[in-house]
């Protein structure tokens, strides 16, 4: 009896250990994912009745200018901050990886701090600093004589995107710096030593050795930033409410507004599915492009 | 003339030095400037939280509150139920973290230290589940939650993503480092598999558990979109939601919003100061191994 139980618990242990994941995965991810395909084909205001409408929701999404604007917004916000952020993150990581910089722990910690501060709290302090006439940023720029008229940081389509991008930059620079630093530290030291023995300059070492070896992690950073930009929610939700004129509405914010504000749950589901496939395509393209470069 | 050879031999060394100094000076300048930029918004948040509303927007700016308004903080607790809200936030973040550690370690350890049928496919499913952004399933999830009675229920936030693929992947990497001989020895001693997990595996993974625990706690504390959908009534709100609720009303009480924000980041600042090694170390390990 005991030995039978003994063999059973030994054989079934790994399955029992992984079962919580699969139960939760089934209920809270796989089933909802499949179910969202059904929801995308109904008209539903959140009440009892769902009316099947076939592909109508998708036809509407494809013709919906606001949907494509959200994709455009994601791209523009990405272009504003990603290259600059990764450049600065790489530069700082290289500095913090060199042996002569003092106080590395302090710099690393301070630069990483914005990433773990509550998004809502950071968004509100940004909204106060960027606010109207006497927000801190406008006041400082005026005192420095750089501008005469206040910049409408949150109320003009162009600057609102810059403001959202600036906040994303602020929150994620340190995180990317840490990832890149991890990449740098995994490069064996003797590669550098032999390069310097062969007479390479520090700049050549950076271009020829460090950056190529960092490529994997930089690609990872770019993919994370892409998904992050289109998936932005809290930043525009608090800072700009997606405005002005939807210039900072992201796909996720649109899904939220269409469902929980406008009660078009079916239509919002169709947007969510379009969004999902677009994200898959973006990730796939980025992985392909970087592979072909090799 | 006699001094010429001397300058010729020393100049290469000496000419490098000033340039080096300038470069190093610039490097430090850059580090100091961006460090200041990283911390400044938090300082402005603290400063604004102690001001009267009209003093937040002044030209020239008031850097240090002339007359610290501690009242802003007490008002949140007496009039806006921030005590309840803080309790909710801690309750949700702590329970979520404990459960996440348990489930992720169980699964990560199983994938690292056992060989079993369909292992490859099952782990493939774990990795593939990372590909579905949770934002795309909020609508079906909302309906499922409604039928389970999880709307306006803290458990609705606690169970969401509690066995995350990231956590399983993370614990699998660390579990691989546990010596198999140690596990075999306890098997011979008659320990059941679950007993081995609790008495050998968990103690050995303490550093990894600390890292993943802190990362999970921070993410849950800062979570916004899903709590916004699930927790509808004010008494169930987390602190991030409560700060957002302050915004509604005729005049936005920016001084209260800032005070609430300061309260919400105090636990996070403590984590940065006390556990930065686990936090950053965990992230760096995850990056290189992934």
Coordinates of C-alpha atoms in Angstrom, one line a residue:
Chain A
X1 CA 0.0 0.0 0.0
X2 CA 2.6 2.5 1.2
X3 CA 5.0 1.7 -1.7
X4 CA 2.2 2.0 -4.2
X5 CA 1.4 5.5 -2.9
X6 CA 5.1 6.2 -2.8
X7 CA 5.6 5.4 -6.5
X8 CA 2.4 7.4 -7.4
X9 CA 3.5 10.5 -5.5
X10 CA 6.9 10.3 -7.2
X11 CA 5.5 9.9 -10.7
X12 CA 2.8 12.5 -10.3
X13 CA 4.8 15.1 -8.4
X14 CA 6.0 17.2 -11.4
X15 CA 2.5 17.2 -12.9
X16 CA 1.0 18.3 -9.6
X17 CA 3.7 21.0 -9.2
X18 CA 3.0 22.5 -12.6
X19 CA -0.8 22.1 -12.3
X20 CA -1.6 25.4 -10.6
X21 CA -0.1 27.3 -13.6
X22 CA -2.1 25.3 -16.1
X23 CA -5.4 25.6 -14.2
X24 CA -4.9 29.4 -13.8
X25 CA -3.6 29.6 -17.4
X26 CA -6.7 27.8 -18.6
X27 CA -9.2 29.9 -16.7
X28 CA -7.6 33.3 -16.8
X29 CA -5.7 33.3 -20.1
X30 CA -6.5 30.6 -22.6
X31 CA -10.2 30.5 -22.3
X32 CA -10.6 34.4 -22.2
X33 CA -8.3 34.5 -25.2
X34 CA -10.5 32.2 -27.2
X35 CA -13.6 33.7 -25.9
X36 CA -12.5 37.2 -27.0
X37 CA -12.8 35.9 -30.6
X38 CA -16.4 35.2 -30.0
X39 CA -17.0 38.5 -28.3
X40 CA -15.4 40.3 -31.2
X41 CA -18.3 39.0 -33.4
X42 CA -21.1 40.2 -31.2
X43 CA -22.8 43.5 -30.4
X44 CA -22.9 43.8 -26.6
X45 CA -23.4 46.7 -24.2
X46 CA -22.4 44.6 -21.1
X47 CA -25.9 43.6 -20.3
X48 CA -27.6 40.2 -20.8
X49 CA -28.1 40.1 -24.6
X50 CA -25.3 39.6 -27.1
X51 CA -26.3 40.0 -30.8
X52 CA -24.2 38.0 -33.3
X53 CA -23.0 40.4 -36.0
X54 CA -20.3 38.3 -37.8
X55 CA -17.4 40.3 -39.1
X56 CA -19.1 43.7 -38.8
X57 CA -17.0 44.8 -35.9
X58 CA -13.8 44.0 -37.8
X59 CA -15.0 45.9 -40.9
X60 CA -15.7 48.9 -38.6
X61 CA -12.2 48.7 -37.0
X62 CA -10.5 48.7 -40.3
X63 CA -12.4 51.8 -41.4
X64 CA -12.0 53.5 -38.0
X65 CA -9.6 56.4 -38.2
X66 CA -9.2 56.6 -34.5
X67 CA -8.0 53.0 -34.4
X68 CA -5.3 53.7 -36.9
X69 CA -4.5 56.9 -35.2
X70 CA -3.7 55.0 -32.0
X71 CA -1.3 52.8 -33.9
X72 CA 0.3 56.0 -35.3
X73 CA 0.5 57.5 -31.8
X74 CA 2.2 54.4 -30.5
X75 CA 4.8 54.6 -33.4
X76 CA 5.3 58.4 -32.9
X77 CA 5.8 58.1 -29.2
X78 CA 8.2 55.2 -29.7
X79 CA 10.2 57.2 -32.3
X80 CA 10.4 60.2 -29.9
X81 CA 11.9 58.3 -26.9
X82 CA 13.3 54.8 -27.8
X83 CA 16.4 55.8 -29.8
X84 CA 17.4 58.5 -27.3
X85 CA 16.6 56.4 -24.3
X86 CA 18.7 53.4 -25.6
X87 CA 21.6 55.7 -26.5
X88 CA 21.7 57.2 -23.1
X89 CA 21.1 53.9 -21.3
X90 CA 24.0 52.3 -23.3
X91 CA 26.3 55.3 -22.6
X92 CA 25.5 55.2 -18.8
X93 CA 25.8 51.4 -18.7
X94 CA 29.3 51.7 -20.3
X95 CA 30.3 54.3 -17.8
X96 CA 29.0 52.3 -14.9
X97 CA 30.8 49.2 -16.2
X98 CA 34.2 51.0 -16.3
X99 CA 36.5 50.5 -13.4
X100 CA 37.4 54.1 -12.7
X101 CA 33.9 55.4 -11.9
X102 CA 33.2 55.9 -8.2
X103 CA 29.9 55.6 -6.5
X104 CA 28.5 53.0 -9.0
X105 CA 26.0 51.6 -6.5
X106 CA 24.6 55.0 -5.8
X107 CA 24.2 56.0 -9.5
X108 CA 22.7 52.6 -10.4
X109 CA 20.2 52.8 -7.6
X110 CA 19.2 56.4 -8.2
X111 CA 18.7 55.9 -12.0
X112 CA 16.7 52.8 -11.4
X113 CA 14.4 54.4 -8.8
X114 CA 11.9 56.0 -11.2
X115 CA 11.1 52.6 -12.7
X116 CA 9.7 51.2 -9.5
X117 CA 7.9 54.3 -8.3
X118 CA 4.1 54.0 -8.6
X119 CA 3.1 55.0 -12.2
X120 CA 0.0 57.0 -11.0
X121 CA 2.2 59.0 -8.5
X122 CA 4.8 59.7 -11.2
X123 CA 2.1 60.6 -13.7
X124 CA 0.5 63.1 -11.4
X125 CA 3.8 64.8 -10.5
X126 CA 4.5 65.1 -14.2
X127 CA 1.0 66.5 -14.8
X128 CA 1.7 69.2 -12.2
X129 CA 5.1 70.1 -13.5
X130 CA 3.8 70.3 -17.1
X131 CA 0.5 72.0 -16.2
X132 CA -0.6 75.2 -17.9
X133 CA 0.9 78.6 -17.4
X134 CA 2.6 78.2 -14.0
X135 CA 3.7 74.6 -14.1
X136 CA 7.3 74.2 -13.0
X137 CA 8.7 73.4 -16.4
X138 CA 7.2 76.5 -18.1
X139 CA 8.3 78.7 -15.2
X140 CA 11.9 77.5 -15.4
X141 CA 12.0 77.8 -19.2
X142 CA 10.7 81.4 -18.9
X143 CA 13.1 82.3 -16.2
X144 CA 16.0 81.0 -18.3
X145 CA 14.6 83.2 -21.1
X146 CA 14.2 80.2 -23.5
X147 CA 10.5 80.9 -24.1
X148 CA 8.2 83.9 -23.8
X149 CA 4.8 82.1 -24.1
X150 CA 4.0 79.0 -22.1
X151 CA 4.2 75.8 -24.0
X152 CA 0.9 73.8 -23.9
X153 CA 2.7 70.6 -22.8
X154 CA -0.6 68.6 -22.3
X155 CA -3.0 70.6 -24.4
X156 CA -1.5 70.6 -27.9
X157 CA -1.3 67.4 -30.0
X158 CA 2.4 67.6 -30.7
X159 CA 3.6 68.5 -27.2
X160 CA 1.2 66.1 -25.5
X161 CA 2.9 63.2 -27.3
X162 CA 6.3 64.6 -26.3
X163 CA 5.1 64.8 -22.7
X164 CA 3.9 61.2 -22.7
X165 CA 7.1 60.1 -24.4
X166 CA 9.1 62.0 -21.8
X167 CA 7.4 60.3 -18.9
X168 CA 8.0 56.9 -20.5
X169 CA 11.6 57.8 -21.1
X170 CA 11.9 58.9 -17.4
X171 CA 10.4 55.7 -16.1
X172 CA 12.3 53.2 -18.3
X173 CA 15.8 54.6 -19.0
X174 CA 17.2 53.1 -15.7
X175 CA 15.6 49.8 -16.4
X176 CA 17.1 49.5 -19.8
X177 CA 20.4 50.7 -18.4
X178 CA 20.3 47.8 -15.9
X179 CA 19.6 45.3 -18.7
X180 CA 22.4 46.6 -20.8
X181 CA 24.8 46.7 -17.8
X182 CA 24.0 43.0 -17.3
X183 CA 24.8 42.4 -20.9
X184 CA 28.1 44.2 -20.5
X185 CA 29.1 42.3 -17.4
X186 CA 28.6 39.0 -19.2
X187 CA 31.2 39.9 -21.8
X188 CA 34.5 38.2 -20.8
X189 CA 37.2 40.6 -19.7
X190 CA 40.0 38.9 -21.7
X191 CA 38.4 39.9 -25.0
X192 CA 39.1 43.5 -24.1
X193 CA 42.6 42.8 -22.9
X194 CA 43.6 41.2 -26.1
X195 CA 42.0 44.0 -28.1
X196 CA 44.0 46.6 -26.2
X197 CA 47.2 44.6 -26.6
X198 CA 46.6 44.6 -30.3
X199 CA 46.5 48.4 -30.1
X200 CA 42.8 49.1 -30.4
X201 CA 41.5 52.5 -29.2
X202 CA 38.6 52.6 -26.7
X203 CA 36.3 53.9 -29.4
X204 CA 37.2 51.0 -31.7
X205 CA 36.6 48.6 -28.8
X206 CA 33.2 50.1 -28.3
X207 CA 32.1 49.9 -31.9
X208 CA 33.8 46.6 -32.9
X209 CA 33.5 44.5 -29.7
X210 CA 31.1 45.9 -27.2
X211 CA 28.1 46.9 -29.3
X212 CA 28.1 43.7 -31.5
X213 CA 28.2 41.6 -28.3
X214 CA 25.4 43.7 -26.8
X215 CA 23.2 43.2 -29.9
X216 CA 21.1 40.4 -28.4
X217 CA 20.2 42.5 -25.3
X218 CA 19.6 45.7 -27.3
X219 CA 17.2 43.9 -29.6
X220 CA 15.4 42.6 -26.5
X221 CA 15.2 46.2 -25.2
X222 CA 13.8 47.4 -28.5
X223 CA 11.1 44.7 -28.6
X224 CA 10.2 45.4 -25.0
X225 CA 9.9 49.2 -25.7
X226 CA 7.8 48.6 -28.8
X227 CA 5.3 46.4 -26.9
X228 CA 5.5 48.9 -24.0
X229 CA 4.7 51.9 -26.3
X230 CA 1.6 50.4 -27.8
X231 CA 0.6 49.0 -24.5
X232 CA 0.8 52.3 -22.7
X233 CA -2.3 53.0 -20.5
X234 CA -1.7 54.7 -17.2
X235 CA 0.5 57.5 -18.5
X236 CA -1.9 58.9 -21.1
X237 CA -4.9 58.0 -18.9
X238 CA -3.7 60.3 -16.1
X239 CA -1.7 62.9 -18.1
X240 CA -3.8 63.7 -21.1
X241 CA -6.9 61.3 -21.0
X242 CA -5.8 60.4 -24.5
X243 CA -6.2 63.9 -25.8
X244 CA -6.1 66.5 -27.2
X245 CA -7.9 65.2 -30.3
X246 CA -6.9 61.6 -29.5
X247 CA -3.3 62.5 -30.1
X248 CA -2.2 60.4 -27.2
X249 CA -4.8 57.7 -27.3
X250 CA -3.0 54.4 -27.3
X251 CA -4.5 51.1 -28.5
X252 CA -5.0 49.9 -24.9
X253 CA -6.6 53.2 -23.9
X254 CA -8.9 52.9 -26.8
X255 CA -9.9 49.4 -25.8
X256 CA -10.6 50.6 -22.3
X257 CA -12.6 53.6 -23.5
X258 CA -14.7 51.7 -26.0
X259 CA -15.6 49.0 -23.5
X260 CA -15.8 50.5 -20.0
X261 CA -16.8 54.1 -21.0
X262 CA -18.8 53.7 -24.2
X263 CA -20.0 50.1 -23.4
X264 CA -19.2 48.8 -26.9
X265 CA -17.7 45.5 -25.5
X266 CA -18.0 43.6 -28.8
X267 CA -16.4 46.4 -30.8
X268 CA -13.7 46.8 -28.2
X269 CA -13.0 43.1 -28.4
X270 CA -12.4 43.3 -32.1
X271 CA -9.9 46.2 -31.5
X272 CA -8.2 44.0 -28.9
X273 CA -7.8 41.2 -31.4
X274 CA -6.5 43.5 -34.2
X275 CA -4.1 44.9 -31.6
X276 CA -2.9 41.4 -30.6
X277 CA -2.1 40.4 -34.2
X278 CA -0.4 43.8 -35.0
X279 CA 1.8 43.3 -32.0
X280 CA 2.7 39.7 -33.1
X281 CA 3.6 41.1 -36.6
X282 CA 5.7 44.0 -35.1
X283 CA 7.6 41.5 -32.9
X284 CA 8.1 39.1 -35.8
X285 CA 9.4 41.9 -38.1
X286 CA 11.8 43.2 -35.5
X287 CA 13.2 39.7 -34.8
X288 CA 13.5 39.0 -38.6
X289 CA 15.2 42.4 -39.4
X290 CA 17.8 41.9 -36.7
X291 CA 18.5 38.4 -37.7
X292 CA 19.1 39.3 -41.3
X293 CA 21.7 41.8 -40.3
X294 CA 24.0 39.0 -39.1
Chain B
X1 CA 68.2 73.1 -25.7
X2 CA 69.0 70.7 -23.0
X3 CA 65.4 70.6 -21.8
X4 CA 64.1 69.5 -25.2
X5 CA 64.7 65.7 -24.8
X6 CA 63.1 65.7 -21.4
X7 CA 59.8 67.3 -22.7
X8 CA 59.9 64.9 -25.6
X9 CA 60.0 61.8 -23.4
X10 CA 57.4 63.0 -20.9
X11 CA 55.0 64.7 -23.2
X12 CA 53.1 61.6 -24.4
X13 CA 52.2 60.6 -20.9
X14 CA 51.4 64.2 -19.7
X15 CA 49.4 65.2 -22.8
X16 CA 47.0 62.2 -22.2
X17 CA 46.3 63.3 -18.6
X18 CA 44.4 66.6 -19.1
X19 CA 42.3 65.0 -21.8
X20 CA 41.6 62.1 -19.6
X21 CA 40.6 64.4 -16.8
X22 CA 38.2 66.3 -19.0
X23 CA 36.6 63.1 -20.3
X24 CA 36.2 61.8 -16.7
X25 CA 34.9 65.1 -15.6
X26 CA 32.3 65.1 -18.4
X27 CA 31.4 61.5 -17.6
X28 CA 30.7 62.4 -13.9
X29 CA 28.8 65.5 -15.0
X30 CA 26.6 63.4 -17.2
X31 CA 26.0 60.9 -14.4
X32 CA 25.2 63.6 -11.8
X33 CA 22.9 65.5 -14.2
X34 CA 20.8 62.4 -15.0
X35 CA 20.8 61.3 -11.4
X36 CA 19.4 64.7 -10.4
X37 CA 16.8 64.5 -13.2
X38 CA 15.8 61.0 -12.0
X39 CA 15.3 62.1 -8.4
X40 CA 14.0 65.6 -9.0
X41 CA 10.3 64.7 -9.7
X42 CA 10.2 62.8 -6.5
X43 CA 11.6 65.8 -4.6
X44 CA 9.1 68.1 -6.2
X45 CA 6.3 65.6 -5.3
X46 CA 7.4 65.7 -1.6
X47 CA 7.7 69.5 -1.7
X48 CA 4.3 70.0 -3.3
X49 CA 2.7 67.6 -0.9
X50 CA 3.5 70.0 2.0
X51 CA 2.2 73.2 0.2
X52 CA -1.1 74.9 0.0
X53 CA -2.8 74.5 -3.3
X54 CA -2.0 77.9 -4.6
X55 CA 1.7 77.6 -3.8
X56 CA 2.2 74.7 -6.1
X57 CA 1.9 76.9 -9.1
X58 CA 4.0 80.0 -8.5
X59 CA 6.3 82.1 -10.6
X60 CA 9.1 82.1 -9.3
X61 CA 8.6 78.6 -7.9
X62 CA 8.5 77.9 -4.2
X63 CA 11.2 75.2 -3.8
X64 CA 10.7 74.6 -0.1
X65 CA 7.2 75.0 1.5
X66 CA 7.3 78.1 3.6
X67 CA 4.7 76.8 5.9
X68 CA 4.6 72.9 5.8
X69 CA 1.0 71.7 5.5
X70 CA 1.1 68.4 7.4
X71 CA -2.6 68.8 7.4
X72 CA -2.6 67.5 3.8
X73 CA -1.6 64.1 5.1
X74 CA -3.9 63.9 8.1
X75 CA -6.8 65.0 5.9
X76 CA -6.3 62.0 3.6
X77 CA -6.6 59.6 6.6
X78 CA -9.5 61.4 8.3
X79 CA -11.6 62.4 5.3
X80 CA -10.5 60.1 2.5
X81 CA -10.2 56.8 4.2
X82 CA -6.5 56.3 3.2
X83 CA -6.1 53.9 6.1
X84 CA -8.5 51.5 4.4
X85 CA -6.9 52.1 1.1
X86 CA -3.4 51.4 2.4
X87 CA -4.6 48.3 4.1
X88 CA -6.2 47.1 0.8
X89 CA -2.9 47.8 -1.1
X90 CA -0.8 45.8 1.4
X91 CA -3.4 43.0 1.6
X92 CA -3.5 42.5 -2.2
X93 CA 0.3 43.0 -2.8
X94 CA 1.4 40.7 0.0
X95 CA -1.1 37.8 -0.7
X96 CA -0.4 38.0 -4.4
X97 CA 3.3 37.9 -3.8
X98 CA 3.2 34.9 -1.4
X99 CA 0.9 32.9 -3.7
X100 CA 3.0 33.9 -6.8
X101 CA 6.2 32.7 -5.1
X102 CA 4.6 29.4 -4.2
X103 CA 3.1 28.6 -7.6
X104 CA 6.1 29.9 -9.6
X105 CA 8.6 28.0 -7.5
X106 CA 6.7 24.8 -7.6
X107 CA 6.4 24.9 -11.4
X108 CA 9.9 26.3 -12.0
X109 CA 11.4 23.6 -9.8
X110 CA 9.4 20.9 -11.5
X111 CA 10.6 22.0 -15.0
X112 CA 14.2 22.2 -13.8
X113 CA 14.6 19.1 -11.8
X114 CA 12.3 16.4 -13.1
X115 CA 12.0 14.7 -16.5
X116 CA 8.5 13.8 -17.4
X117 CA 6.3 13.2 -20.4
X118 CA 5.3 16.2 -22.5
X119 CA 7.8 18.3 -20.5
X120 CA 9.0 20.2 -23.6
X121 CA 5.5 21.0 -24.9
X122 CA 4.3 22.0 -21.5
X123 CA 7.2 24.4 -21.0
X124 CA 6.5 25.7 -24.5
X125 CA 3.0 26.6 -23.4
X126 CA 4.4 28.5 -20.4
X127 CA 6.7 30.5 -22.7
X128 CA 3.9 31.0 -25.3
X129 CA 1.6 32.4 -22.6
X130 CA 4.1 35.4 -22.3
X131 CA 3.1 36.3 -25.9
X132 CA -0.5 37.2 -25.0
X133 CA -0.5 40.8 -23.6
X134 CA -2.9 40.8 -20.7
X135 CA -4.4 44.0 -22.0
X136 CA -6.0 42.1 -24.9
X137 CA -8.1 39.9 -22.7
X138 CA -9.6 42.5 -20.3
X139 CA -13.1 42.2 -21.7
X140 CA -13.6 38.4 -21.6
X141 CA -11.8 38.5 -18.2
X142 CA -14.3 41.1 -17.0
X143 CA -17.2 38.8 -17.9
X144 CA -15.6 35.7 -16.3
X145 CA -14.9 37.7 -13.2
X146 CA -18.5 38.8 -13.0
X147 CA -19.7 35.2 -13.2
X148 CA -17.2 34.2 -10.4
X149 CA -18.3 37.2 -8.2
X150 CA -14.7 38.5 -8.4
X151 CA -15.7 42.1 -9.3
X152 CA -15.2 44.5 -6.4
X153 CA -13.3 41.7 -4.6
X154 CA -9.7 42.0 -3.7
X155 CA -9.2 38.3 -4.7
X156 CA -9.9 39.3 -8.2
X157 CA -6.7 41.3 -8.3
X158 CA -4.8 38.8 -6.2
X159 CA -5.3 35.8 -8.5
X160 CA -4.7 37.6 -11.8
X161 CA -1.4 36.5 -13.2
X162 CA -0.5 34.8 -10.0
X163 CA 1.4 32.0 -11.7
X164 CA 3.2 34.1 -14.2
X165 CA 5.3 32.7 -17.0
X166 CA 8.1 35.2 -16.1
X167 CA 8.1 33.9 -12.5
X168 CA 8.2 30.3 -13.5
X169 CA 11.0 31.0 -16.0
X170 CA 12.9 32.9 -13.3
X171 CA 12.6 30.1 -10.7
X172 CA 13.5 27.5 -13.2
X173 CA 16.8 29.2 -13.8
X174 CA 17.7 29.2 -10.1
X175 CA 16.3 25.7 -9.4
X176 CA 18.7 24.3 -12.0
X177 CA 21.5 25.2 -9.6
X178 CA 20.2 22.9 -6.8
X179 CA 22.4 19.8 -6.4
X180 CA 20.6 16.7 -7.6
X181 CA 22.5 14.5 -5.1
X182 CA 20.9 16.5 -2.2
X183 CA 17.4 15.7 -3.6
X184 CA 18.3 12.0 -4.1
X185 CA 19.7 11.7 -0.6
X186 CA 16.4 12.9 0.9
X187 CA 14.5 10.6 -1.4
X188 CA 16.4 7.6 0.0
X189 CA 15.7 9.0 3.5
X190 CA 12.0 8.6 2.7
X191 CA 11.0 12.2 2.1
X192 CA 7.9 12.7 -0.1
X193 CA 8.4 14.9 -3.1
X194 CA 6.4 17.7 -1.6
X195 CA 8.4 17.4 1.6
X196 CA 11.6 17.7 -0.4
X197 CA 10.2 20.8 -2.0
X198 CA 9.4 22.5 1.3
X199 CA 12.4 21.4 3.3
X200 CA 15.2 21.3 0.7
X201 CA 14.2 23.3 -2.3
X202 CA 12.6 26.4 -0.7
X203 CA 15.5 27.0 1.8
X204 CA 18.0 26.7 -1.0
X205 CA 16.2 29.2 -3.2
X206 CA 16.0 31.9 -0.6
X207 CA 18.0 34.5 -2.5
X208 CA 15.9 33.9 -5.7
X209 CA 12.7 34.0 -3.7
X210 CA 13.7 37.3 -2.2
X211 CA 14.4 38.8 -5.7
X212 CA 11.3 37.5 -7.3
X213 CA 9.2 38.4 -4.2
X214 CA 10.4 42.0 -4.3
X215 CA 9.9 42.4 -8.0
X216 CA 6.4 40.9 -7.7
X217 CA 5.4 43.0 -4.7
X218 CA 6.5 46.2 -6.5
X219 CA 4.6 45.3 -9.7
X220 CA 1.5 44.5 -7.8
X221 CA 1.7 47.7 -5.6
X222 CA 1.9 49.8 -8.8
X223 CA -0.7 47.8 -10.8
X224 CA -3.3 50.1 -12.1
X225 CA -5.4 48.9 -15.2
X226 CA -6.7 45.7 -13.8
X227 CA -7.6 47.1 -10.3
X228 CA -9.3 50.0 -12.1
X229 CA -11.6 47.5 -13.8
X230 CA -12.1 45.1 -10.9
X231 CA -12.3 47.3 -7.8
X232 CA -15.3 49.5 -8.3
X233 CA -16.4 50.8 -4.9
X234 CA -14.2 53.3 -2.9
X235 CA -13.9 51.0 0.1
X236 CA -12.1 48.3 -2.1
X237 CA -9.7 50.7 -3.8
X238 CA -5.9 50.4 -3.8
X239 CA -3.9 53.5 -3.1
X240 CA -3.2 54.2 -6.8
X241 CA -6.9 54.1 -7.6
X242 CA -7.6 56.3 -4.5
X243 CA -5.1 58.9 -5.7
X244 CA -6.9 59.0 -9.1
X245 CA -10.3 59.4 -7.4
X246 CA -9.1 62.5 -5.7
X247 CA -8.9 64.1 -9.1
X248 CA -12.6 64.1 -9.6
X249 CA -14.5 67.1 -8.2
X250 CA -14.8 70.8 -9.0
X251 CA -11.4 71.9 -8.0
X252 CA -8.6 69.4 -8.3
X253 CA -6.9 69.2 -4.9
X254 CA -3.3 68.9 -6.2
X255 CA -1.8 69.2 -2.7
X256 CA -3.8 66.1 -1.6
X257 CA -2.9 64.2 -4.8
X258 CA 0.7 64.9 -4.1
X259 CA 0.4 63.9 -0.4
X260 CA -1.3 60.6 -1.5
X261 CA 1.5 60.1 -4.1
X262 CA 4.1 60.5 -1.4
X263 CA 2.4 57.9 0.8
X264 CA 2.2 55.5 -2.1
X265 CA 5.9 55.7 -2.8
X266 CA 7.1 55.4 0.8
X267 CA 7.1 51.6 0.8
X268 CA 8.8 51.6 -2.6
X269 CA 11.5 54.0 -1.4
X270 CA 12.1 51.7 1.6
X271 CA 12.4 48.8 -0.8
X272 CA 14.9 50.7 -3.0
X273 CA 17.0 51.5 0.1
X274 CA 16.8 48.1 1.8
X275 CA 16.6 45.6 -1.0
X276 CA 18.3 47.2 -4.0
X277 CA 20.7 44.3 -4.3
X278 CA 17.9 41.7 -4.6
X279 CA 15.9 43.9 -6.9
X280 CA 18.6 44.9 -9.4
X281 CA 20.4 41.6 -9.0
X282 CA 17.3 39.7 -9.9
X283 CA 16.7 41.8 -12.9
X284 CA 20.3 41.5 -14.1
X285 CA 20.3 37.7 -13.7
X286 CA 17.0 37.5 -15.5
X287 CA 18.3 39.6 -18.4
X288 CA 21.5 37.6 -19.0
X289 CA 19.9 34.1 -18.5
X290 CA 16.9 35.0 -20.6

